[in-house]
Short mmCIF file of C-alpha atoms in Angstrom, two decimals:
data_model
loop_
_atom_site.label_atom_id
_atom_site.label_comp_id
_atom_site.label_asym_id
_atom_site.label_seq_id
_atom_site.Cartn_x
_atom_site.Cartn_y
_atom_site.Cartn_z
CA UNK A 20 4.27 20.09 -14.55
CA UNK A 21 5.61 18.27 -11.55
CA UNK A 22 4.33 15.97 -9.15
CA UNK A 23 4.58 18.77 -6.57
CA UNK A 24 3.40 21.57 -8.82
CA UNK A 25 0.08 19.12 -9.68
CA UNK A 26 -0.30 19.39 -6.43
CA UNK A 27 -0.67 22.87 -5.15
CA UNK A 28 -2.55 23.66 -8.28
CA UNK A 29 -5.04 21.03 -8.40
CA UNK A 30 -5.31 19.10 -4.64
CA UNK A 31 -7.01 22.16 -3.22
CA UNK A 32 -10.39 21.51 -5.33
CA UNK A 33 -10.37 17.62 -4.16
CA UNK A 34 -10.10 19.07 -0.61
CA UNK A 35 -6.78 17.36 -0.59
CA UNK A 36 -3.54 18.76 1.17
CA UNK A 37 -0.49 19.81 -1.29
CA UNK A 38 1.57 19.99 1.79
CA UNK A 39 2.77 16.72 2.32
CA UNK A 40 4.63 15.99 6.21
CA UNK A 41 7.58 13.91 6.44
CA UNK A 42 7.44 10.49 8.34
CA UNK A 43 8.18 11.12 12.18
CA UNK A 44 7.95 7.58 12.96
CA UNK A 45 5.14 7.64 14.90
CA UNK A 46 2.23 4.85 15.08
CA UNK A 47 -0.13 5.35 17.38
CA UNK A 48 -2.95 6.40 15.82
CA UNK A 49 -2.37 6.39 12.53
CA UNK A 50 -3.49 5.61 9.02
CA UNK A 51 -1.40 3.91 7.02
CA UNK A 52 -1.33 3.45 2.95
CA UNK A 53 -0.66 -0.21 2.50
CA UNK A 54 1.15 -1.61 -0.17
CA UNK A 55 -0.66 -2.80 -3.30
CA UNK A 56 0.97 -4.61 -6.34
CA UNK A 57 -0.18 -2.88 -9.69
CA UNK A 58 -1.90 0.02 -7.16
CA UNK A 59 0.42 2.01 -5.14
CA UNK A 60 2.89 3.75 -7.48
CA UNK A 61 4.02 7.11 -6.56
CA UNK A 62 1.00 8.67 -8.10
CA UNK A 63 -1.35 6.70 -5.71
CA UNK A 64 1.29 7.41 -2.99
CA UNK A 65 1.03 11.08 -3.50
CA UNK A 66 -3.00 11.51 -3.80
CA UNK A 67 -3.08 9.01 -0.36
CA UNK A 68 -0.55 11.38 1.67
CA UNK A 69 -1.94 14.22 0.34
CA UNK A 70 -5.36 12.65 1.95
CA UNK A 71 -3.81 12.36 5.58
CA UNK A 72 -2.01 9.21 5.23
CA UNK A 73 0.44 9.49 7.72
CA UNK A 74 2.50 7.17 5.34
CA UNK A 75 2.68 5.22 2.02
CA UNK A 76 4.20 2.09 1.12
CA UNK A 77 5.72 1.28 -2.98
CA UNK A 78 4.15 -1.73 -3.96
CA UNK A 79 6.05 -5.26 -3.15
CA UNK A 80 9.42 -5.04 -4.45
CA UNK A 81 11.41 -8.63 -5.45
CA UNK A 82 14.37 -8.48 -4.14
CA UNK A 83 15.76 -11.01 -6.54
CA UNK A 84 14.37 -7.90 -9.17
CA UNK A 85 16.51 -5.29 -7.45
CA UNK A 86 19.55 -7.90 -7.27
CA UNK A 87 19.24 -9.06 -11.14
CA UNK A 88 17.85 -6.19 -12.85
CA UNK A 89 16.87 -2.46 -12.69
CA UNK A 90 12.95 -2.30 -13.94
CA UNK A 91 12.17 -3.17 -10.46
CA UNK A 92 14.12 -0.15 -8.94
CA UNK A 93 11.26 1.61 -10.41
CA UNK A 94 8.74 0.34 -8.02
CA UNK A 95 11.00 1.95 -5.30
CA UNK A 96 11.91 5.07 -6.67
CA UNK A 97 10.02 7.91 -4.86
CA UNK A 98 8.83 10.38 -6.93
CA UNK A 99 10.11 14.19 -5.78
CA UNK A 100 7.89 15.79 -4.38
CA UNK A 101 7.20 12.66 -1.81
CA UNK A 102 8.60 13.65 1.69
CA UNK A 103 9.63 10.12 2.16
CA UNK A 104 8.68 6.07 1.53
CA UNK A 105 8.55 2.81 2.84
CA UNK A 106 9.29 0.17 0.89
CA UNK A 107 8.40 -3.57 0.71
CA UNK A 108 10.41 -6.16 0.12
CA UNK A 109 9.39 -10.07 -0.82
CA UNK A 110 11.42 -13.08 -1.61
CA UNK A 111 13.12 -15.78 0.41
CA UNK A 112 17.01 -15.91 0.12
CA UNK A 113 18.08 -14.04 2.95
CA UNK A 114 21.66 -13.36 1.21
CA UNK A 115 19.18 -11.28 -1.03
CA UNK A 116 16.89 -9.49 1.66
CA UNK A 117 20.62 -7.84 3.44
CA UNK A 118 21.64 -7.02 -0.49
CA UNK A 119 18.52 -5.27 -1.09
CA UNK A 120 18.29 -3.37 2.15
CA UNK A 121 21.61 -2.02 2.02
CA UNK A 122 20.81 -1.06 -1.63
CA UNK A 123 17.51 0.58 -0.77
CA UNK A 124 19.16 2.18 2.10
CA UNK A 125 21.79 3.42 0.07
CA UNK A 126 20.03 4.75 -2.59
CA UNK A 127 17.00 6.58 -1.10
CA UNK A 128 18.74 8.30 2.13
CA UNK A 129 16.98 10.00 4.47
CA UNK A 130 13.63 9.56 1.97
CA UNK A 131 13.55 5.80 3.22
CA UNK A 132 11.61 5.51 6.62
CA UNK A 133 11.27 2.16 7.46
CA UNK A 134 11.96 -1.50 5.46
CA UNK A 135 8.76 -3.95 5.49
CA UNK A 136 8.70 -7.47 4.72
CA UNK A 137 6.18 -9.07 3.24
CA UNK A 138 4.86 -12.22 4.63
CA UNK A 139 1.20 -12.26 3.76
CA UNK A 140 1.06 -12.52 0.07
CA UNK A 141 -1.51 -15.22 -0.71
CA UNK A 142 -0.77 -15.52 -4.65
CA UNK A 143 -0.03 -18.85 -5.71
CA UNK A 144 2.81 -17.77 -8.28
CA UNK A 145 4.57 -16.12 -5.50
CA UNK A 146 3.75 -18.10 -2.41
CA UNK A 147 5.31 -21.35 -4.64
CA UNK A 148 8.60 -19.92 -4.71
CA UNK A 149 8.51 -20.20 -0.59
CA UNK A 150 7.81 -16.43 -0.58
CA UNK A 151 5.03 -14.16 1.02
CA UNK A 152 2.53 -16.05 2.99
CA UNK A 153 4.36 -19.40 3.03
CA UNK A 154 7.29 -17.71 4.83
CA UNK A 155 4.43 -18.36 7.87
CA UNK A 156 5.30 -21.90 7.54
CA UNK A 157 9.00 -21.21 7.93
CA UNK A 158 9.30 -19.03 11.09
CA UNK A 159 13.15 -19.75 11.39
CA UNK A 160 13.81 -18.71 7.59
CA UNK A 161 11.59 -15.52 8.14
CA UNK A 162 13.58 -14.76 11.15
CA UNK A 163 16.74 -14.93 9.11
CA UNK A 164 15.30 -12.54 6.90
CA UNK A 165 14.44 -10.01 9.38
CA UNK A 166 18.15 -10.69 10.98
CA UNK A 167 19.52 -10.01 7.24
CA UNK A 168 17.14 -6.67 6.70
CA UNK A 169 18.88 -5.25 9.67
CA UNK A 170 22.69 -6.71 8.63
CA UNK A 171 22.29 -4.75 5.62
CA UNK A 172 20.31 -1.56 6.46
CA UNK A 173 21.39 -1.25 10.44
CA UNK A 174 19.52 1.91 11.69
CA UNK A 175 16.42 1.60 9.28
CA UNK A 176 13.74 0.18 10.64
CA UNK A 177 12.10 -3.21 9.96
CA UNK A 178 8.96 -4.50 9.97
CA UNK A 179 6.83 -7.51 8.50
CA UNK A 180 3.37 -8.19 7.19
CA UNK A 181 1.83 -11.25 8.21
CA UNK A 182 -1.73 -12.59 7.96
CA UNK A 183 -3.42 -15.35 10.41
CA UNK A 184 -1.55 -18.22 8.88
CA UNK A 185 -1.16 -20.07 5.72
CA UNK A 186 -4.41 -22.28 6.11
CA UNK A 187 -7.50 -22.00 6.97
CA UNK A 188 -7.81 -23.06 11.06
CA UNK A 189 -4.06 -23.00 11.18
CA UNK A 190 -3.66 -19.55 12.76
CA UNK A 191 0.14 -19.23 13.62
CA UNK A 192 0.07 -15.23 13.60
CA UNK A 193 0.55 -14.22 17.48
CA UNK A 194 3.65 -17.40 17.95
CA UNK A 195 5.13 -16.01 14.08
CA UNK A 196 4.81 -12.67 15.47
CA UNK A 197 6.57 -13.31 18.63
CA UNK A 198 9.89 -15.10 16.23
CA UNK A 199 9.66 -11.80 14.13
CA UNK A 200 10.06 -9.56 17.44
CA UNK A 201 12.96 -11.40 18.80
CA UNK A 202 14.75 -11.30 14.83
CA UNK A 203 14.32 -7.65 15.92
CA UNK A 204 11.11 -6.83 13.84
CA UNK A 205 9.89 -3.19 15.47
CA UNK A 206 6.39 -3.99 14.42
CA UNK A 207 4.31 -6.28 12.71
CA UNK A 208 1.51 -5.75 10.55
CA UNK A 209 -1.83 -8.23 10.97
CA UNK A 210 -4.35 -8.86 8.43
CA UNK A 211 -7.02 -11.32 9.52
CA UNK A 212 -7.30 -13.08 6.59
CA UNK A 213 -5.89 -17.04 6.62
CA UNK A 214 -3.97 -16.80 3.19
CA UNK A 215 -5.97 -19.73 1.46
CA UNK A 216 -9.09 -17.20 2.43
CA UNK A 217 -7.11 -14.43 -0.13
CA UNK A 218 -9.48 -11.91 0.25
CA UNK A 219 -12.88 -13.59 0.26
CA UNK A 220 -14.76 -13.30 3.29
CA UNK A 221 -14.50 -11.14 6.36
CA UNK A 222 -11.19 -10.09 7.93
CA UNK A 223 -11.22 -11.67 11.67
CA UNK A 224 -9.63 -8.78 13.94
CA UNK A 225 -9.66 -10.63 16.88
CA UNK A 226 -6.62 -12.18 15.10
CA UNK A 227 -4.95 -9.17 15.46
CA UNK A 228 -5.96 -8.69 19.12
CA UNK A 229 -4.38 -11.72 19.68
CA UNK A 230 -1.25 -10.32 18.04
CA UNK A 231 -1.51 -7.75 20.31
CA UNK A 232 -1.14 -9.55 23.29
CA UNK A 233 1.52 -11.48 21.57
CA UNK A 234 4.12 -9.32 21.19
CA UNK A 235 5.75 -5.77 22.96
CA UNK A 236 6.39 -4.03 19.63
CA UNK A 237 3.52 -2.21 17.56
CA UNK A 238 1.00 -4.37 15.63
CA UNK A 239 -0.58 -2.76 12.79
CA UNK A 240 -4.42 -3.90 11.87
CA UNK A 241 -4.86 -5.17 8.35
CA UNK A 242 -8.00 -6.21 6.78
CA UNK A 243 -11.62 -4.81 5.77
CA UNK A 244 -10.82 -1.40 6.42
CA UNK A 245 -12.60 0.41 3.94
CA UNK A 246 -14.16 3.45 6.03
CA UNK A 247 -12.04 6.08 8.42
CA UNK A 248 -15.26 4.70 10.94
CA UNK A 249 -13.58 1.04 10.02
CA UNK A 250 -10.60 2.47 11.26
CA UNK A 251 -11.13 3.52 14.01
CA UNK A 252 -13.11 1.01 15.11
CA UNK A 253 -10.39 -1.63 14.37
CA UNK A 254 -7.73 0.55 16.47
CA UNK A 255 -10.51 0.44 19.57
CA UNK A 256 -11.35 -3.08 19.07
CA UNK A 257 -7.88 -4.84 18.38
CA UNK A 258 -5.85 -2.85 20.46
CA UNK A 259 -3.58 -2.50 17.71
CA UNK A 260 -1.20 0.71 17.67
CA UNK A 261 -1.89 1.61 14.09
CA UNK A 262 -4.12 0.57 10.55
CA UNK A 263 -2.90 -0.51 7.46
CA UNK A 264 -5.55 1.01 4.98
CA UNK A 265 -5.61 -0.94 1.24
CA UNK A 266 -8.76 -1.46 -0.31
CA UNK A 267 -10.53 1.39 1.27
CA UNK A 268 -8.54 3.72 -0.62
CA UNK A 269 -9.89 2.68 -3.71
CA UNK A 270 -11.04 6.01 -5.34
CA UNK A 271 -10.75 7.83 -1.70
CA UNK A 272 -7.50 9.31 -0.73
CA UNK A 273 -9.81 10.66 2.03
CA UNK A 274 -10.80 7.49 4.31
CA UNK A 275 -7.49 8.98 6.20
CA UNK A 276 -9.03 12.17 7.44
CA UNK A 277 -12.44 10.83 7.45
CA UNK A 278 -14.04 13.99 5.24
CA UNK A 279 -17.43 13.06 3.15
CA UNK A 280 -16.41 14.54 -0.79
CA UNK A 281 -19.12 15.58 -2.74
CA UNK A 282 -19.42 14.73 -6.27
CA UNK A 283 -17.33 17.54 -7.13
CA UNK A 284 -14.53 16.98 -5.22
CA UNK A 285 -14.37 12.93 -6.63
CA UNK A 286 -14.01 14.63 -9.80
CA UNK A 287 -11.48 17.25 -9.35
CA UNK A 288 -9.68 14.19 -7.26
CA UNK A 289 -9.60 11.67 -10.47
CA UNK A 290 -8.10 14.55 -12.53
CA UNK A 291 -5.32 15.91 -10.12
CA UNK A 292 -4.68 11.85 -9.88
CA UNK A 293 -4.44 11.18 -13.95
CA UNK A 294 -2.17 14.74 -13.87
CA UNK A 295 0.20 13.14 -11.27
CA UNK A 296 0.21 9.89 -13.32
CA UNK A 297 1.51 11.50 -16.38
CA UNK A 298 3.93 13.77 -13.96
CA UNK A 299 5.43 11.02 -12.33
CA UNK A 300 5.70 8.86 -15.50
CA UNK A 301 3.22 5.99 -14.76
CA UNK A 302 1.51 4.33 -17.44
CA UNK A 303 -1.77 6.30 -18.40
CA UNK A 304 -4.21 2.80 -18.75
CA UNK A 305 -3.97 3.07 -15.06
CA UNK A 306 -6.72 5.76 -14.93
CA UNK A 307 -9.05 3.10 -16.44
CA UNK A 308 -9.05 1.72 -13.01
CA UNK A 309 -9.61 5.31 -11.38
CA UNK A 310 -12.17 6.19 -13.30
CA UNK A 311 -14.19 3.13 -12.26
CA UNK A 312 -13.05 4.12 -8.30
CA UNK A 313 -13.96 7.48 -8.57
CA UNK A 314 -17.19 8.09 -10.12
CA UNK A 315 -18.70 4.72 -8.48
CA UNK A 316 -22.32 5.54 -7.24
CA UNK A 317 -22.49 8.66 -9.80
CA UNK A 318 -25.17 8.81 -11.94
CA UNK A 319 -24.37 7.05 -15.27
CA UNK A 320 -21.04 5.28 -13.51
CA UNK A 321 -21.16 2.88 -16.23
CA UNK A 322 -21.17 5.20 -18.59
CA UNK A 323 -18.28 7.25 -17.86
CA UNK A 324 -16.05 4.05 -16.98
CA UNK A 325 -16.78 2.62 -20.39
CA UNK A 326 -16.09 6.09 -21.31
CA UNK A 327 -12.53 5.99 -19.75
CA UNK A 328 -11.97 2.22 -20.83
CA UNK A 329 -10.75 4.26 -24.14
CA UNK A 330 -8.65 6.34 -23.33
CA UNK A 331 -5.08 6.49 -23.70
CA UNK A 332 -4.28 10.19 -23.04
CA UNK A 333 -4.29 12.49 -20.10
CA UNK A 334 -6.35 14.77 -21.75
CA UNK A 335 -8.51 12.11 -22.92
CA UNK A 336 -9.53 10.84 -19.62
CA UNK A 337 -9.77 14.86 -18.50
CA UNK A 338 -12.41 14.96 -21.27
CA UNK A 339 -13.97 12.25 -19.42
CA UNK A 340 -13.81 13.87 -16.47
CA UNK A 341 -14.95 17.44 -17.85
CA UNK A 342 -18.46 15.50 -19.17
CA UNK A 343 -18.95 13.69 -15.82
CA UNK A 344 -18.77 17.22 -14.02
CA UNK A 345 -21.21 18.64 -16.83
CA UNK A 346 -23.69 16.02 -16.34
CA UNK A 347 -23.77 15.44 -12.48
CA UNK A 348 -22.58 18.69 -10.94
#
């Protein structure tokens, strides 16, 4: 089957949408699918727009990968039956950032809706190479890189991903933010997290409100949301024209729409998601992870992710599934 045809046959019984909009470049409002390294492949792209995510990012994309190799065009690849992508690029050679986004641009069309850089990442073995969140310590490099995205991709849109600075007490975010909006940045995406913090504590959103007043172009809210009432209450709090939604999505394509799933529907969710992993060609151990999302709280959620820890094939972890629904439904 297809990505598209897992879709219409199985979303309906996860009280998920097969009918997937295109991008129409509208923020305010919205719920965005953030990007996740090792999470958001087109799979997880697929299950979060078919949840109400009014749009999904790939994960973060080298562009030193794309330039040197082709594995990494497989992180931004959209898969058919998604109505369109943005994609994330990290690195620090702006020579690289205009090669990319002309490539990108080229090669996905009218599927590509906007170009985001990432300037948050907190990971030491990426944030060494003067990449992700140290870029916050080099405002006239990431400007250059912003400049370059455009040079290479002029009429897609670009945006960056920033978090409160680099160290803790340091916050640079609403000055950085202002440099990425006069490289021509069209919005900027906050999470309140200093990088050093990587994702311990809470998420300060009053970072983002001062974003907010920073800048004139959009500012996305990043950080600790993990309910559709987070949400919402970050959009009324911050000010902020739109939410970035990572963590919270975690085994619930619906903290978009805000609907409550019952047990059944978690279930009938974590199959339709293992079907569109072996449709769109992912690697299968990937539903370990989604089993452990999806039946959290369950009765016996140990059980079944141990269960799913030994599985290797889709119909394996649809056994899995098929005994959770006997047991607790």
């Amino acid at each position: 089957m297809t990505a598209a045809e897992v879709l219409a046959a199985h979303a309906p019984a996860a009280a998920l949408c097969p009918a997937l909009p295109a991008w129409d470049g509208e923020l305010a409002g919205r719920l965005l699918m953030a990007p996740m390294a090792g999470v958001s492949d087109a799979a997880y792209r697929l299950m979060a727009r078919a949840g109400g995510a009014a749009l999904a990012y790939s994960e973060m994309v080298s562009c030193a990968g794309l330039h040197y190799g082709e594995k990494s065009w497989e992180l931004v690849d959209p898969d058919p039956a998604e109505p369109d992508i943005a994609v994330q690029l990290f690195g620090s050679r702006p020579e690289l950032f205009r090669e990319s986004a002309e490539r990108v641009a080229v090669r996905l069309g009218e599927k590509l809706a906007l170009i985001d850089v990432n300037m948050a990442c907190p990971v030491p073995k990426v944030t060494k190479k003067g990449e992700g969140s140290a870029l916050l310590e080099n405002p006239e490099l990431a400007a250059k890189i912003v400049r370059a995205c455009r040079e290479g991709a002029p009429g897609v849109a670009v945006t960056v991903k920033i978090r409160r600075g680099r160290s803790m007490g340091q916050e640079v975010a609403p000055e950085f933010a202002r440099a990425m909006e006069d490289a021509g940045a069209v919005a900027v995406a906050v999470h309140g997290r200093f990088a050093t913090q990587m994702y311990h504590g809470e998420a300060d959103w009053g970072a983002v409100s001062r974003v907010v007043d920073a800048v004139s172009i959009p500012v996305i809210a990043s950080g600790d949301m993990l309910t559709h009432e987070a949400a919402l209450r970050a959009l009324a709090e911050t000010g902020a024209t739109a939410v970035m939604v990572a963590r919270g999505t975690y085994g619930n394509p619906w903290v978009f729409s805000g609907h409550e799933p019952s047990a059944a529907e978690k279930i009938a969710a974590f199959e339709c998601h293992v079907r569109l992993l072996e449709a769109t060609g992912a690697h299968l151990k990937r539903a370990r992870s989604l089993a452990g999302w999806y039946f959290k709280g369950m009765p016996d959620a140990a059980r079944w992710r141990n269960d799913a820890m030994s599985c290797v094939r889709a119909e394996e972890f649809l056994a899995v599934a098929a005994e959770v629904r006997a047991h607790v439904c």
